């Protein structure tokens, strides 16, 4: 049995892992500046050669920053997918089970309000309809129906820690502050 991911474990690993990507970008920028200075100070180069070398250096630097940013995005996406998979848990793959989950998901897409979702969730919990309950819980979590998500988590406490971990990751890898930080970290140097 694999252990569940917790918020506590993510509080230790996520910031340091994101910091590693940012440190690599900073190191790349410092290396770029040093190489740029070397090109500018090289008296053996003509103006045309210097301009060409600077353009090649900038292009290589941009590709390096893009690569680091892509690795960061891949890490984030993989972590979220892993947590979402952990949240869903091990599910039967027989045709009937798949059909039940698909029908539950279709039914949940038609729910228009949090109140309606909560009522249907209560029925699903009462009737031990885990497919429908989990479909409602995941939708509630994704659209921000906090009351409904809390009811779902209370009925299925083993999912509560994973849902909190997923929420932590999403809160710390999205939003204006995260996007601004990435824009600054992965921006091309100002000449």
CSV table of C-alpha atoms in Angstrom, one decimal:
chain,number,residue,atom,x,y,z
A,1,UNK,CA,0.0,0.0,0.0
A,2,UNK,CA,1.4,3.4,-0.9
A,3,UNK,CA,1.2,6.2,1.6
A,4,UNK,CA,-1.1,9.2,1.0
A,5,UNK,CA,0.4,12.6,0.2
A,6,UNK,CA,-0.1,15.0,3.0
A,7,UNK,CA,-0.1,18.8,3.2
A,8,UNK,CA,2.7,18.5,5.7
A,9,UNK,CA,4.9,16.6,3.3
A,10,UNK,CA,4.1,19.0,0.5
A,11,UNK,CA,4.9,22.0,2.7
A,12,UNK,CA,8.4,20.6,2.9
A,13,UNK,CA,8.9,19.5,-0.7
A,14,UNK,CA,6.9,21.8,-3.0
A,15,UNK,CA,8.6,25.2,-2.1
A,16,UNK,CA,12.1,23.7,-2.2
A,17,UNK,CA,11.4,22.0,-5.5
A,18,UNK,CA,10.0,25.2,-7.0
A,19,UNK,CA,13.0,27.0,-5.6
A,20,UNK,CA,15.3,24.6,-7.4
A,21,UNK,CA,13.8,25.6,-10.7
A,22,UNK,CA,14.1,29.3,-9.9
A,23,UNK,CA,17.7,28.9,-8.7
A,24,UNK,CA,18.6,27.1,-12.0
A,25,UNK,CA,17.0,30.0,-13.9
A,26,UNK,CA,19.0,32.5,-11.8
A,27,UNK,CA,22.2,30.6,-12.4
A,28,UNK,CA,21.5,30.6,-16.2
A,29,UNK,CA,20.9,34.3,-16.1
A,30,UNK,CA,24.2,34.9,-14.3
A,31,UNK,CA,26.0,32.7,-16.8
A,32,UNK,CA,24.4,34.6,-19.7
A,33,UNK,CA,25.5,38.0,-18.2
A,34,UNK,CA,29.1,36.7,-17.8
A,35,UNK,CA,29.2,35.3,-21.3
A,36,UNK,CA,27.7,38.6,-22.7
A,37,UNK,CA,30.4,40.6,-20.9
A,38,UNK,CA,33.1,38.4,-22.4
A,39,UNK,CA,31.7,38.9,-25.9
A,40,UNK,CA,31.4,42.7,-25.5
A,41,UNK,CA,35.0,42.9,-24.1
A,42,UNK,CA,36.5,40.7,-26.8
A,43,UNK,CA,38.6,43.0,-28.9
A,44,UNK,CA,39.2,40.3,-31.5
A,45,UNK,CA,35.6,40.4,-32.7
A,46,UNK,CA,34.3,42.8,-35.3
A,47,UNK,CA,31.1,44.6,-34.6
A,48,UNK,CA,29.3,42.2,-36.9
A,49,UNK,CA,30.7,39.1,-35.2
A,50,UNK,CA,29.9,40.6,-31.8
A,51,UNK,CA,26.3,41.3,-32.8
A,52,UNK,CA,26.0,37.8,-34.2
A,53,UNK,CA,27.5,36.1,-31.1
A,54,UNK,CA,25.3,38.2,-28.8
A,55,UNK,CA,22.2,37.1,-30.8
A,56,UNK,CA,23.2,33.5,-30.7
A,57,UNK,CA,23.9,33.7,-27.0
A,58,UNK,CA,20.5,35.3,-26.3
A,59,UNK,CA,18.8,32.7,-28.4
A,60,UNK,CA,20.5,29.9,-26.5
A,61,UNK,CA,19.7,31.5,-23.2
A,62,UNK,CA,16.0,31.9,-24.1
A,63,UNK,CA,15.9,28.2,-25.0
A,64,UNK,CA,17.5,27.3,-21.7
A,65,UNK,CA,15.0,29.4,-19.7
A,66,UNK,CA,12.1,27.9,-21.7
A,67,UNK,CA,13.4,24.4,-21.0
A,68,UNK,CA,13.7,25.0,-17.2
A,69,UNK,CA,10.2,26.5,-17.2
A,70,UNK,CA,8.8,23.5,-19.1
A,71,UNK,CA,10.4,21.2,-16.5
A,72,UNK,CA,8.8,23.2,-13.7
A,73,UNK,CA,5.4,23.0,-15.5
A,74,UNK,CA,5.8,19.3,-16.1
A,75,UNK,CA,6.6,18.7,-12.4
A,76,UNK,CA,3.6,20.7,-11.3
A,77,UNK,CA,1.3,18.9,-13.8
A,78,UNK,CA,2.6,15.5,-12.8
A,79,UNK,CA,2.1,16.3,-9.1
A,80,UNK,CA,-1.4,17.5,-9.7
A,81,UNK,CA,-2.2,14.4,-11.8
A,82,UNK,CA,-0.7,12.1,-9.1
A,83,UNK,CA,-2.8,13.8,-6.4
A,84,UNK,CA,-6.0,13.6,-8.5
A,85,UNK,CA,-5.3,9.9,-9.1
A,86,UNK,CA,-4.7,9.4,-5.4
A,87,UNK,CA,-8.0,11.3,-4.7
A,88,UNK,CA,-10.0,9.0,-7.0
A,89,UNK,CA,-8.3,6.0,-5.5
A,90,UNK,CA,-8.1,2.5,-7.0
A,91,UNK,CA,-11.3,2.0,-9.0
A,92,UNK,CA,-12.6,-1.2,-10.7
A,93,UNK,CA,-12.1,-1.2,-14.4
A,94,UNK,CA,-14.8,-3.7,-15.4
A,95,UNK,CA,-17.4,-2.4,-17.9
A,96,UNK,CA,-20.2,-2.0,-15.4
A,97,UNK,CA,-18.0,0.1,-13.0
A,98,UNK,CA,-16.8,2.3,-15.8
A,99,UNK,CA,-20.4,2.8,-17.0
A,100,UNK,CA,-21.5,3.7,-13.4
A,101,UNK,CA,-18.8,6.3,-13.1
A,102,UNK,CA,-19.6,7.7,-16.5
A,103,UNK,CA,-23.3,7.9,-15.8
A,104,UNK,CA,-22.6,9.6,-12.4
A,105,UNK,CA,-20.3,12.1,-14.1
A,106,UNK,CA,-23.0,12.9,-16.7
A,107,UNK,CA,-25.6,13.3,-14.0
A,108,UNK,CA,-23.3,15.6,-12.0
A,109,UNK,CA,-22.6,17.9,-15.0
A,110,UNK,CA,-26.4,18.7,-15.0
A,111,UNK,CA,-26.4,19.9,-11.4
A,112,UNK,CA,-26.8,23.6,-11.4
A,113,UNK,CA,-26.5,24.8,-7.8
A,114,UNK,CA,-24.5,23.9,-4.7
A,115,UNK,CA,-27.8,23.3,-2.8
A,116,UNK,CA,-28.9,20.7,-5.5
A,117,UNK,CA,-25.5,19.1,-5.3
A,118,UNK,CA,-25.6,18.8,-1.6
A,119,UNK,CA,-29.1,17.2,-1.6
A,120,UNK,CA,-28.0,14.7,-4.3
A,121,UNK,CA,-24.8,14.0,-2.4
A,122,UNK,CA,-26.7,13.3,0.8
A,123,UNK,CA,-28.9,10.8,-1.1
A,124,UNK,CA,-25.7,9.2,-2.6
A,125,UNK,CA,-24.1,8.9,0.8
A,126,UNK,CA,-27.3,7.4,2.3
A,127,UNK,CA,-27.6,4.9,-0.5
A,128,UNK,CA,-23.9,4.0,-0.5
A,129,UNK,CA,-23.6,5.2,-4.1
A,130,UNK,CA,-19.9,5.9,-4.0
A,131,UNK,CA,-19.6,6.6,-7.8
A,132,UNK,CA,-22.2,9.4,-7.6
A,133,UNK,CA,-20.8,10.7,-4.3
A,134,UNK,CA,-17.3,10.9,-5.6
A,135,UNK,CA,-18.4,12.5,-8.8
A,136,UNK,CA,-20.3,15.2,-6.9
A,137,UNK,CA,-17.4,15.6,-4.4
A,138,UNK,CA,-14.8,16.1,-7.2
A,139,UNK,CA,-17.1,18.5,-9.1
A,140,UNK,CA,-17.7,20.5,-5.9
A,141,UNK,CA,-14.0,20.6,-5.2
A,142,UNK,CA,-13.3,21.8,-8.8
A,143,UNK,CA,-16.0,24.5,-8.9
A,144,UNK,CA,-15.5,25.7,-5.4
A,145,UNK,CA,-18.7,24.5,-3.7
A,146,UNK,CA,-17.0,24.5,-0.3
A,147,UNK,CA,-20.1,23.3,1.7
A,148,UNK,CA,-20.6,20.4,-0.7
A,149,UNK,CA,-16.9,19.5,-0.8
A,150,UNK,CA,-16.8,19.5,3.0
A,151,UNK,CA,-19.8,17.2,3.2
A,152,UNK,CA,-18.1,14.8,0.8
A,153,UNK,CA,-14.8,14.9,2.7
A,154,UNK,CA,-16.7,14.3,6.0
A,155,UNK,CA,-18.4,11.2,4.5
A,156,UNK,CA,-15.1,9.9,3.0
A,157,UNK,CA,-12.4,11.0,5.4
A,158,UNK,CA,-9.7,9.0,3.7
A,159,UNK,CA,-10.0,11.5,0.8
A,160,UNK,CA,-9.9,14.6,3.0
A,161,UNK,CA,-6.1,14.7,3.4
A,162,UNK,CA,-5.5,14.1,-0.3
A,163,UNK,CA,-8.0,16.8,-1.2
A,164,UNK,CA,-6.3,19.2,1.1
A,165,UNK,CA,-2.9,18.3,-0.4
A,166,UNK,CA,-4.3,18.9,-3.9
A,167,UNK,CA,-5.7,22.2,-2.8
A,168,UNK,CA,-2.4,23.2,-1.3
A,169,UNK,CA,-0.6,22.4,-4.6
A,170,UNK,CA,-3.1,24.3,-6.7
A,171,UNK,CA,-3.0,27.3,-4.4
A,172,UNK,CA,0.8,27.5,-4.5
A,173,UNK,CA,1.2,26.9,-8.3
A,174,UNK,CA,-1.4,29.2,-9.7
A,175,UNK,CA,-2.7,32.7,-9.3
A,176,UNK,CA,-1.3,36.2,-9.9
A,177,UNK,CA,1.6,36.0,-7.5
A,178,UNK,CA,2.8,32.7,-9.0
A,179,UNK,CA,2.4,33.9,-12.5
A,180,UNK,CA,4.2,37.1,-11.8
A,181,UNK,CA,7.1,35.2,-10.1
A,182,UNK,CA,7.4,33.0,-13.2
A,183,UNK,CA,7.3,36.0,-15.6
A,184,UNK,CA,10.2,37.6,-13.6
A,185,UNK,CA,12.1,34.4,-13.2
A,186,UNK,CA,11.9,33.3,-16.8
A,187,UNK,CA,12.0,36.6,-18.6
A,188,UNK,CA,14.8,37.4,-21.0
A,189,UNK,CA,17.4,39.8,-19.7
A,190,UNK,CA,17.0,43.5,-20.4
A,191,UNK,CA,19.8,44.7,-22.7
